[in-house]
Coordinates of C-alpha atoms in Angstrom, one line a residue:
X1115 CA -39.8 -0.7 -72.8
X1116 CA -38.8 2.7 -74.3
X1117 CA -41.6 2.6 -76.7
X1118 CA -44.3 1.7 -74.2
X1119 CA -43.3 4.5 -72.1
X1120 CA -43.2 7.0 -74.8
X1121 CA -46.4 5.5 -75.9
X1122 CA -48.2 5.7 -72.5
X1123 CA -46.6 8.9 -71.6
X1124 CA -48.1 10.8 -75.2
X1125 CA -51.7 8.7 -74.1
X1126 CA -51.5 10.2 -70.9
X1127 CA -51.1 14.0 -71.9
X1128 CA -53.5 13.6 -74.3
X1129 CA -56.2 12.4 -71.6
X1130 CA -54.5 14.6 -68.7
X1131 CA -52.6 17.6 -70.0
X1132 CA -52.4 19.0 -66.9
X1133 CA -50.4 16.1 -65.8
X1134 CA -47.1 16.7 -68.3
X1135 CA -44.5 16.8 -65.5
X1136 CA -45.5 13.3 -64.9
X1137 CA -45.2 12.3 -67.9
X1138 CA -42.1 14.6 -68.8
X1139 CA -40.8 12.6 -65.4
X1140 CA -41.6 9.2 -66.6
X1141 CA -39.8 9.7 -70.1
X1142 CA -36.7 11.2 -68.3
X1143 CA -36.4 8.1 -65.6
X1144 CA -36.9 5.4 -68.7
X1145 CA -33.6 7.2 -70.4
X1146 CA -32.1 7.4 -67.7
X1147 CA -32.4 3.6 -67.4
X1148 CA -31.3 3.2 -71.3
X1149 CA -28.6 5.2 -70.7
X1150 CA -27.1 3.6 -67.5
X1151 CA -27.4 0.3 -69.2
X1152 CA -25.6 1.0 -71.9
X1153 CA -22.6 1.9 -69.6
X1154 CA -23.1 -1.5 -68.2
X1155 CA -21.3 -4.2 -70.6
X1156 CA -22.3 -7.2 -68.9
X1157 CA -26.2 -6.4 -69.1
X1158 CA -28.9 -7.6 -70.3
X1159 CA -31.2 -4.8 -70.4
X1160 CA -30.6 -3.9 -74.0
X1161 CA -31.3 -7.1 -75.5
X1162 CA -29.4 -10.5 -75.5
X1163 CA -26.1 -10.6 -74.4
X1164 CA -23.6 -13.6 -74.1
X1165 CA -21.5 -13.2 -70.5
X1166 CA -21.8 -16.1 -69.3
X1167 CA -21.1 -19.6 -71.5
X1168 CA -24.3 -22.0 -71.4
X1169 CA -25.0 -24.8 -69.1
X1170 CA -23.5 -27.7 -71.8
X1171 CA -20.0 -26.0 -72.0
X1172 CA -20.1 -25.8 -67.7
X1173 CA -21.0 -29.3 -67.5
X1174 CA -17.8 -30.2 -69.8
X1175 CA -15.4 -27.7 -68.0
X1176 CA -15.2 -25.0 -70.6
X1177 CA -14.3 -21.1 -70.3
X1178 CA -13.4 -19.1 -72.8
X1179 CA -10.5 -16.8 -73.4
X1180 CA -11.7 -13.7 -75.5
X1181 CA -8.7 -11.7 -76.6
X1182 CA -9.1 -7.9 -78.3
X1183 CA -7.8 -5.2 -79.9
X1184 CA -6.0 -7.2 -82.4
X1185 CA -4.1 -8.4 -84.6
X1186 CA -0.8 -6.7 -83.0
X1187 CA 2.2 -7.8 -84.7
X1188 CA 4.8 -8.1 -82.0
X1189 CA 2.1 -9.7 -79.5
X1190 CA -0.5 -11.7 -81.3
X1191 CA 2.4 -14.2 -82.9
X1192 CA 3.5 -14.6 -79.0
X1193 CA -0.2 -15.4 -78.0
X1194 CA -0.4 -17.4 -80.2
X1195 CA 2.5 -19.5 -79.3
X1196 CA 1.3 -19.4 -75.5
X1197 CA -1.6 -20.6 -76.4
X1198 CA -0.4 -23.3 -78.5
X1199 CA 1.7 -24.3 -75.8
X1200 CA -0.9 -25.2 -73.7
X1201 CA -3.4 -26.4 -76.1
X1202 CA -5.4 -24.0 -75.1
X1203 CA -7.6 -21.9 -77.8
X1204 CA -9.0 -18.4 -78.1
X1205 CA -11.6 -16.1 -79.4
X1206 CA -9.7 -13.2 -80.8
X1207 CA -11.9 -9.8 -81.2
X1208 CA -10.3 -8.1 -84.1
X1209 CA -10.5 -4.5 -85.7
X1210 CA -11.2 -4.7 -89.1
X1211 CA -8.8 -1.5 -90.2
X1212 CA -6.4 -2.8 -88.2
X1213 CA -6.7 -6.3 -90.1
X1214 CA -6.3 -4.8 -93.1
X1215 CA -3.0 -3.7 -92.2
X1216 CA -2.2 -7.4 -90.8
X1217 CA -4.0 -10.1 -92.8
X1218 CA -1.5 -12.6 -92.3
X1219 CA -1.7 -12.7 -88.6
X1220 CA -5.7 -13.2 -88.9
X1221 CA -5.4 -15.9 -91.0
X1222 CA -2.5 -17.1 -88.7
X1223 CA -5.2 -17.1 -85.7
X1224 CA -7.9 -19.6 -87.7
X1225 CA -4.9 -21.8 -89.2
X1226 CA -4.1 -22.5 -85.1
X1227 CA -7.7 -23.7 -84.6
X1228 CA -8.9 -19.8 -82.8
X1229 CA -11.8 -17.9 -84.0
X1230 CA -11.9 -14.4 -85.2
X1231 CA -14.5 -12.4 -83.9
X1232 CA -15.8 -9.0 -85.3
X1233 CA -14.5 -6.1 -82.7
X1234 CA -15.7 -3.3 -85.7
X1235 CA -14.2 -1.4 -88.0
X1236 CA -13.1 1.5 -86.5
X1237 CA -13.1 0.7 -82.8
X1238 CA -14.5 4.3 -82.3
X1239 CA -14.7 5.9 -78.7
X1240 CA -17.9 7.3 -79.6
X1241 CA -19.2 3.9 -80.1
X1242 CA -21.9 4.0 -78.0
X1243 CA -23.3 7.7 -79.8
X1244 CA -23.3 6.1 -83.4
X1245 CA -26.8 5.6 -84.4
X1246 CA -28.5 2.6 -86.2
X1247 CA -26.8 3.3 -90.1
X1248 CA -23.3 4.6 -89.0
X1249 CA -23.6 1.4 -86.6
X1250 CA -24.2 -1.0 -89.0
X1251 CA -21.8 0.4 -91.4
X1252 CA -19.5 -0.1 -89.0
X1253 CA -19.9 -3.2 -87.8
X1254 CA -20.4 -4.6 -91.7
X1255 CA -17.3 -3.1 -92.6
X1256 CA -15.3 -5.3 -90.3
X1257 CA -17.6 -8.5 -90.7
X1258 CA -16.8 -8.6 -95.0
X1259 CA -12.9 -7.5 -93.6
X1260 CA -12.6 -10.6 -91.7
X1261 CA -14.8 -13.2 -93.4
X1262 CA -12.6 -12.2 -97.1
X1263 CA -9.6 -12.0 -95.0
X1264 CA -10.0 -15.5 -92.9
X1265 CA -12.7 -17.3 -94.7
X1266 CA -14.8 -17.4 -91.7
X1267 CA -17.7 -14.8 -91.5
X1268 CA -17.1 -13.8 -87.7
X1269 CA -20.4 -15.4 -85.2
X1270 CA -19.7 -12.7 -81.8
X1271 CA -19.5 -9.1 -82.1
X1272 CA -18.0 -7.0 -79.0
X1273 CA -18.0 -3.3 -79.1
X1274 CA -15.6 -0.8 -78.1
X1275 CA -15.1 -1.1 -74.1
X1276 CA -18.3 -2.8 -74.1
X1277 CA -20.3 -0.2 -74.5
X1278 CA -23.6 0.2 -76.4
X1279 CA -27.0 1.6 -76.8
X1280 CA -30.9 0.5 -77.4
X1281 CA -30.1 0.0 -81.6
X1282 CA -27.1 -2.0 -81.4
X1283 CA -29.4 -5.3 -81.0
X1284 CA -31.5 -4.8 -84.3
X1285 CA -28.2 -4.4 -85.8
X1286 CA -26.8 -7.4 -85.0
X1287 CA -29.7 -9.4 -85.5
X1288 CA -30.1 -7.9 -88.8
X1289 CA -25.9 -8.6 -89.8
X1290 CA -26.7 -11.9 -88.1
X1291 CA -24.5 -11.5 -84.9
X1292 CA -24.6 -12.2 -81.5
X1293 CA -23.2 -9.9 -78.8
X1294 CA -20.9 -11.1 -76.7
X1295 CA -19.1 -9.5 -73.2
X1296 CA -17.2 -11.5 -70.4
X1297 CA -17.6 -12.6 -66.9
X1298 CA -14.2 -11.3 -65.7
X1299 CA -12.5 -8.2 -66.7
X1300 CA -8.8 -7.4 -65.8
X1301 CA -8.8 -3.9 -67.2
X1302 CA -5.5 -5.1 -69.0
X1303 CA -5.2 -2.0 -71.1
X1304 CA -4.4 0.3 -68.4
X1305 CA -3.2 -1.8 -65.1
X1306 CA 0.1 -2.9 -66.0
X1307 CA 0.6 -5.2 -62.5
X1308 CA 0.8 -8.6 -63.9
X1309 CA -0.1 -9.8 -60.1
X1310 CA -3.6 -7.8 -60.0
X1311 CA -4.5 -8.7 -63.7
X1312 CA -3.9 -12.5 -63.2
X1313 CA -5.5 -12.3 -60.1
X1314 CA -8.9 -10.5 -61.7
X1315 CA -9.3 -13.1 -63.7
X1316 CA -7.9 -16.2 -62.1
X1317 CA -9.9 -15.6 -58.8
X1318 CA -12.8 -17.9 -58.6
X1319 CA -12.3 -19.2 -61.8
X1320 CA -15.4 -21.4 -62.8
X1321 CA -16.6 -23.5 -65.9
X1322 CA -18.6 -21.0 -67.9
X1323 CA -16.2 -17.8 -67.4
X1324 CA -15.6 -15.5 -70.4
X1325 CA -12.5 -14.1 -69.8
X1326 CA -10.8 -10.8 -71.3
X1327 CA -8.2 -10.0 -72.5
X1328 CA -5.6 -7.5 -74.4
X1329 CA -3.3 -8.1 -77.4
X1330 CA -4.0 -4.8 -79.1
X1331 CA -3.5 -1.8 -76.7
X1332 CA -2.1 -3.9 -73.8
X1333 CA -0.7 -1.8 -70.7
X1334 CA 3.0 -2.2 -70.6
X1335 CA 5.2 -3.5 -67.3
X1336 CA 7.9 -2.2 -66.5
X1337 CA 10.6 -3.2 -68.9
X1338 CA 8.0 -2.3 -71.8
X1339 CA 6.5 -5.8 -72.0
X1340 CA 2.8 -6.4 -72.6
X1341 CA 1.2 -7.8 -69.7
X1342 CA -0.9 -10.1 -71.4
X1343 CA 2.0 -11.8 -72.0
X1344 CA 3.6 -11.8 -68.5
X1345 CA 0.0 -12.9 -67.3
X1346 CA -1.3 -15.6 -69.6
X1347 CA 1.8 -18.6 -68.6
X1348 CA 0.8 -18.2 -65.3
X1349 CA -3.0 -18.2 -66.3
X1350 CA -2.9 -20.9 -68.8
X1351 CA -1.4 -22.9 -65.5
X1352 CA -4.2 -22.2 -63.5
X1353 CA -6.6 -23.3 -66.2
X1354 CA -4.8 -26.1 -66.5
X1355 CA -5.1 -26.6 -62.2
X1356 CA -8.6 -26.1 -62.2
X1357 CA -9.2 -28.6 -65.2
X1358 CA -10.9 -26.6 -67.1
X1359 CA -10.7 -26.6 -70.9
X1360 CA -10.0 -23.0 -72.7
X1361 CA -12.6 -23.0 -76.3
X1362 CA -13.7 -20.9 -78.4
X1363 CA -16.8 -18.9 -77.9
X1364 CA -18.4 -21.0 -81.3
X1365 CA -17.1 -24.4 -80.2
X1366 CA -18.8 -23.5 -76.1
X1367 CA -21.8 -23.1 -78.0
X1368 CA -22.6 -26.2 -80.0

């Protein structure tokens, strides 16, 4: 769409010159657009975008829990064992510098049947600004991390907050990834009322939902807990309630 705009917009200074604010007008409204939708980490706009699981995983009961920022050392190992707990698994979104630092706990993650997932290297605010080479060294970086580390090349990527622009989707189809977002967000990192964050996500829960989640950079309750961790008995319960099955983000796909 940006290119055809650009296109018709050069074409149409070229046969009308006198008409440039038009043109100038039309350019400015189509970034606009690219630029609001890149704010937007649930759309579609920007290319293909996984927020939703597919109709086979709803018809057999599936969400997923997508969990990011990770591997933490004091939280991830308690995740884990949650998760465990209720036979539930997880699609955990890793950092790859922050992997380095915790190999063990990635490889702990695929040992209890979870996925790692490629969260990028660097997990730069400024994401979203990166352009198509400091992007896909970026996102490489942390796909060889976690593949050598786990000995599973990572299928989803997610960036930082979400947020992207127009390149990201050549990237990815060039490093072979798919994006992936959510269908319910509990802003986790900075609410730290276990009652509102379980109730973001547990709220209507339906087959299909991709949830989100915190291990890394969770907002802490008062006592200096993580609230994932305060959250997810009481959300694994209601999983459990509304007979849904908890997957990973590869096994809702096949």
């Amino acid at each position: 769409m940006t290119l055809a705009t650009h296109a018709a917009a050069g074409l149409g200074l070229l046969a009308a010159p006198a008409d440039w604010p038009l043109a100038l007008g039309a350019i400015a409204v189509n970034q606009a657009i690219i630029t609001g939708a890149g704010l937007l980490p649930r759309t579609t706009l920007l290319g293909p975008n996984l927020n939703r699981l597919p109709a086979a995983a709803i018809a057999r009961r599936e969400i997923a829990l997508t969990i990011d920022d990770g591997p933490d050392p004091d939280v991830t190992p308690r995740v884990l064992d949650l998760l465990d707990a209720a036979g539930a698994k997880a699609s955990f979104f890793c950092i790859g510098r922050i992997a380095r630092q915790y190999p063990a706990l990635c490889r702990a993650i695929v040992d209890r049947g979870h996925r790692v997932e490629n969260h990028g290297d660097s997990h730069s605010w400024m994401f979203a600004a990166f352009g198509p080479r400091k992007m896909k060294a970026d996102i490489a970086a942390a796909q060889a991390t976690l593949a050598d580390i786990t000995g599973q090349a990572p299928r989803f990527f997610r960036p930082t907050a979400g947020l992207r622009n127009p390149l990201l989707a050549p990237v990815l189809a060039e490093l072979d990834l798919a994006l992936a977002s959510w269908t319910r967000r509990p802003y986790d990192t900075r609410c730290s009322q276990p009652y509102t964050v379980y109730r973001r996500l547990a709220n209507g829960l339906a087959a299909g939902d991709i949830l989100l989640m915190h291990d890394g950079n969770a907002a802490r309750i008062a006592g200096g807990e993580p609230v994932i961790l305060a959250v997810l008995p009481r959300l694994l319960q209601s999983i459990a309630e509304h007979r849904l099955t908890p997957v990973t983000l590869s096994a809702a796909l096949t």
